[in-house]
């Protein structure tokens, strides 16, 4: 049994041109291959071709007349099939091809499914004629154009980039529903920030932008940004921190007490004499290295020595006594 084009488009046999267009647009938005995941692509391609063929036949007065009279077989073969009565009798089979065809020279030439889609969804913008001249095409060499990515900044604290975190972001976009109407929907996207990610890292959600006729939806992209931290500053995979000590501590020693980005207490003993501008390096206490699991950069402590603003005569004398022979 041949295809029932009316049933495929879900219209009745008295459907007018506007009814056919609405039905085609509604179904094409659902079954276009580019709007279906890879797992359903072959099914979508078959459905899309079927919908396009049904619209092609029913929207063409000549094709529709032949189809209504003789069905799919008569339409595609160009020959009139026998009626049930004639096919039941072998004596009538000689008249199989002698029944009158509405147009004996007719040859069925189906239109390309993509051309129909482009014409129907482009008609609001001035028709297919101008589109084929390249002034307003959504296709390039037969492929759908894609809207440029929609980029959003994703601020992250240094603690979040150190430990990793899951963030939920709400987006809204316009889509076509099953009836062909545009509606705005909201969606929650879960973004997993991995330890060690840097400013500028991109997280892409493919085709989560607005759905527009004849255009592949844009990707939604989140760009990691780094919030300033009160104590630490990042330099690649290293962490930098400034610490001030007194001249006495620079000469006699001190233990620095720092809280790490994951909440640990870190004690760094200073046993050597510290000169102004010195840098103390603590290995493996920097940022996690995202591409090398379990490894971290260094913690670099820049030391500033605070000198006394004034000294009494007694203090100067005592310093001369203590340090006079020190070279």
mmCIF file of C-alpha atoms in Angstrom, residues 128-254:
data_model
loop_
_atom_site.group_PDB
_atom_site.id
_atom_site.type_symbol
_atom_site.label_atom_id
_atom_site.label_comp_id
_atom_site.label_asym_id
_atom_site.label_seq_id
_atom_site.Cartn_x
_atom_site.Cartn_y
_atom_site.Cartn_z
ATOM 1 C CA UNK A 128 13.044 31.921 -2.318
ATOM 2 C CA UNK A 129 13.977 33.828 -5.475
ATOM 3 C CA UNK A 130 16.195 36.383 -3.786
ATOM 4 C CA UNK A 131 17.565 33.720 -1.443
ATOM 5 C CA UNK A 132 18.797 31.702 -4.391
ATOM 6 C CA UNK A 133 20.617 34.732 -5.700
ATOM 7 C CA UNK A 134 22.650 34.625 -2.477
ATOM 8 C CA UNK A 135 21.390 37.871 -0.940
ATOM 9 C CA UNK A 136 19.625 36.304 2.034
ATOM 10 C CA UNK A 137 20.573 32.651 2.209
ATOM 11 C CA UNK A 138 20.707 30.586 5.323
ATOM 12 C CA UNK A 139 22.658 27.873 3.542
ATOM 13 C CA UNK A 140 26.208 27.709 2.283
ATOM 14 C CA UNK A 141 27.032 24.938 -0.176
ATOM 15 C CA UNK A 142 23.916 23.060 0.945
ATOM 16 C CA UNK A 143 24.673 23.284 4.672
ATOM 17 C CA UNK A 144 22.691 25.227 7.271
ATOM 18 C CA UNK A 145 24.372 28.333 8.662
ATOM 19 C CA UNK A 146 25.004 28.463 12.371
ATOM 20 C CA UNK A 147 24.464 31.527 14.544
ATOM 21 C CA UNK A 148 27.670 32.797 16.241
ATOM 22 C CA UNK A 149 28.175 31.568 19.838
ATOM 23 C CA UNK A 150 26.507 33.406 22.703
ATOM 24 C CA UNK A 151 29.210 34.102 25.308
ATOM 25 C CA UNK A 152 28.607 34.666 29.023
ATOM 26 C CA UNK A 153 31.131 35.534 31.737
ATOM 27 C CA UNK A 154 31.240 33.043 34.616
ATOM 28 C CA UNK A 155 32.862 34.676 37.705
ATOM 29 C CA UNK A 156 34.625 32.190 39.995
ATOM 30 C CA UNK A 157 36.416 32.749 43.285
ATOM 31 C CA UNK A 158 39.996 31.554 43.666
ATOM 32 C CA UNK A 159 38.742 29.003 46.217
ATOM 33 C CA UNK A 160 36.303 27.578 43.624
ATOM 34 C CA UNK A 161 39.063 27.325 41.017
ATOM 35 C CA UNK A 162 41.311 25.661 43.622
ATOM 36 C CA UNK A 163 38.851 23.054 44.901
ATOM 37 C CA UNK A 164 36.456 22.736 41.959
ATOM 38 C CA UNK A 165 32.727 23.331 42.164
ATOM 39 C CA UNK A 166 29.438 22.725 40.358
ATOM 40 C CA UNK A 167 27.521 25.830 39.323
ATOM 41 C CA UNK A 168 23.959 25.947 38.046
ATOM 42 C CA UNK A 169 23.147 28.623 35.492
ATOM 43 C CA UNK A 170 19.634 29.509 34.332
ATOM 44 C CA UNK A 171 19.220 30.347 30.649
ATOM 45 C CA UNK A 172 16.144 31.270 28.623
ATOM 46 C CA UNK A 173 15.718 30.832 24.876
ATOM 47 C CA UNK A 174 13.061 30.931 22.174
ATOM 48 C CA UNK A 175 12.028 27.654 20.542
ATOM 49 C CA UNK A 176 9.268 26.392 18.239
ATOM 50 C CA UNK A 177 6.790 24.053 19.887
ATOM 51 C CA UNK A 178 4.906 21.206 18.197
ATOM 52 C CA UNK A 179 2.287 23.628 16.854
ATOM 53 C CA UNK A 180 4.901 25.834 15.162
ATOM 54 C CA UNK A 181 4.502 28.712 17.636
ATOM 55 C CA UNK A 182 7.451 30.437 19.277
ATOM 56 C CA UNK A 183 7.684 30.197 23.032
ATOM 57 C CA UNK A 184 10.329 31.072 25.607
ATOM 58 C CA UNK A 185 11.630 28.236 27.744
ATOM 59 C CA UNK A 186 13.980 28.269 30.705
ATOM 60 C CA UNK A 187 16.623 25.655 31.388
ATOM 61 C CA UNK A 188 19.124 25.035 34.168
ATOM 62 C CA UNK A 189 22.618 24.193 32.932
ATOM 63 C CA UNK A 190 25.048 22.479 35.299
ATOM 64 C CA UNK A 191 28.665 23.570 34.908
ATOM 65 C CA UNK A 192 31.381 21.521 36.592
ATOM 66 C CA UNK A 193 34.380 23.737 37.347
ATOM 67 C CA UNK A 194 37.421 21.473 37.649
ATOM 68 C CA UNK A 195 40.300 22.174 40.060
ATOM 69 C CA UNK A 196 42.976 24.292 38.421
ATOM 70 C CA UNK A 197 40.909 25.774 35.591
ATOM 71 C CA UNK A 198 42.211 29.163 34.516
ATOM 72 C CA UNK A 199 40.649 32.460 33.538
ATOM 73 C CA UNK A 200 39.434 32.244 29.935
ATOM 74 C CA UNK A 201 38.547 28.542 30.050
ATOM 75 C CA UNK A 202 35.473 27.930 27.854
ATOM 76 C CA UNK A 203 32.565 25.650 28.696
ATOM 77 C CA UNK A 204 30.358 25.070 25.636
ATOM 78 C CA UNK A 205 26.757 23.852 25.533
ATOM 79 C CA UNK A 206 26.106 23.016 21.858
ATOM 80 C CA UNK A 207 23.021 24.530 20.184
ATOM 81 C CA UNK A 208 21.426 25.910 23.359
ATOM 82 C CA UNK A 209 20.703 29.294 21.736
ATOM 83 C CA UNK A 210 17.444 30.505 20.204
ATOM 84 C CA UNK A 211 15.841 28.248 17.605
ATOM 85 C CA UNK A 212 15.217 30.094 14.325
ATOM 86 C CA UNK A 213 13.835 28.720 11.048
ATOM 87 C CA UNK A 214 16.535 27.462 8.704
ATOM 88 C CA UNK A 215 19.415 28.229 11.097
ATOM 89 C CA UNK A 216 21.336 25.937 13.439
ATOM 90 C CA UNK A 217 20.954 27.321 16.983
ATOM 91 C CA UNK A 218 23.983 29.042 18.489
ATOM 92 C CA UNK A 219 26.206 27.375 21.055
ATOM 93 C CA UNK A 220 26.025 28.871 24.539
ATOM 94 C CA UNK A 221 29.532 29.449 25.890
ATOM 95 C CA UNK A 222 30.579 30.324 29.441
ATOM 96 C CA UNK A 223 33.974 32.004 29.932
ATOM 97 C CA UNK A 224 35.639 31.448 33.308
ATOM 98 C CA UNK A 225 36.633 34.692 35.030
ATOM 99 C CA UNK A 226 38.640 34.968 38.252
ATOM 100 C CA UNK A 227 37.465 37.149 41.143
ATOM 101 C CA UNK A 228 40.176 39.048 43.053
ATOM 102 C CA UNK A 229 41.252 37.400 46.325
ATOM 103 C CA UNK A 230 42.005 39.285 49.533
ATOM 104 C CA UNK A 231 45.295 37.460 50.157
ATOM 105 C CA UNK A 232 46.451 35.382 47.210
ATOM 106 C CA UNK A 233 47.158 36.226 43.599
ATOM 107 C CA UNK A 234 47.470 33.663 40.845
ATOM 108 C CA UNK A 235 50.383 33.477 38.435
ATOM 109 C CA UNK A 236 49.810 30.540 36.103
ATOM 110 C CA UNK A 237 49.871 27.483 38.369
ATOM 111 C CA UNK A 238 51.629 29.358 41.195
ATOM 112 C CA UNK A 239 50.081 31.320 44.038
ATOM 113 C CA UNK A 240 51.654 34.582 45.167
ATOM 114 C CA UNK A 241 51.282 36.113 48.616
ATOM 115 C CA UNK A 242 52.920 39.157 50.218
ATOM 116 C CA UNK A 243 54.028 39.018 53.849
ATOM 117 C CA UNK A 244 55.570 41.762 55.961
ATOM 118 C CA UNK A 245 57.967 41.047 58.836
ATOM 119 C CA UNK A 246 59.923 43.301 61.169
ATOM 120 C CA UNK A 247 63.635 43.879 60.921
ATOM 121 C CA UNK A 248 64.085 41.919 64.137
ATOM 122 C CA UNK A 249 62.139 38.969 62.668
ATOM 123 C CA UNK A 250 64.161 39.188 59.452
ATOM 124 C CA UNK A 251 67.332 38.841 61.498
ATOM 125 C CA UNK A 252 66.247 36.372 64.168
ATOM 126 C CA UNK A 253 63.590 34.238 62.411
ATOM 127 C CA UNK A 254 59.843 33.823 62.429
#
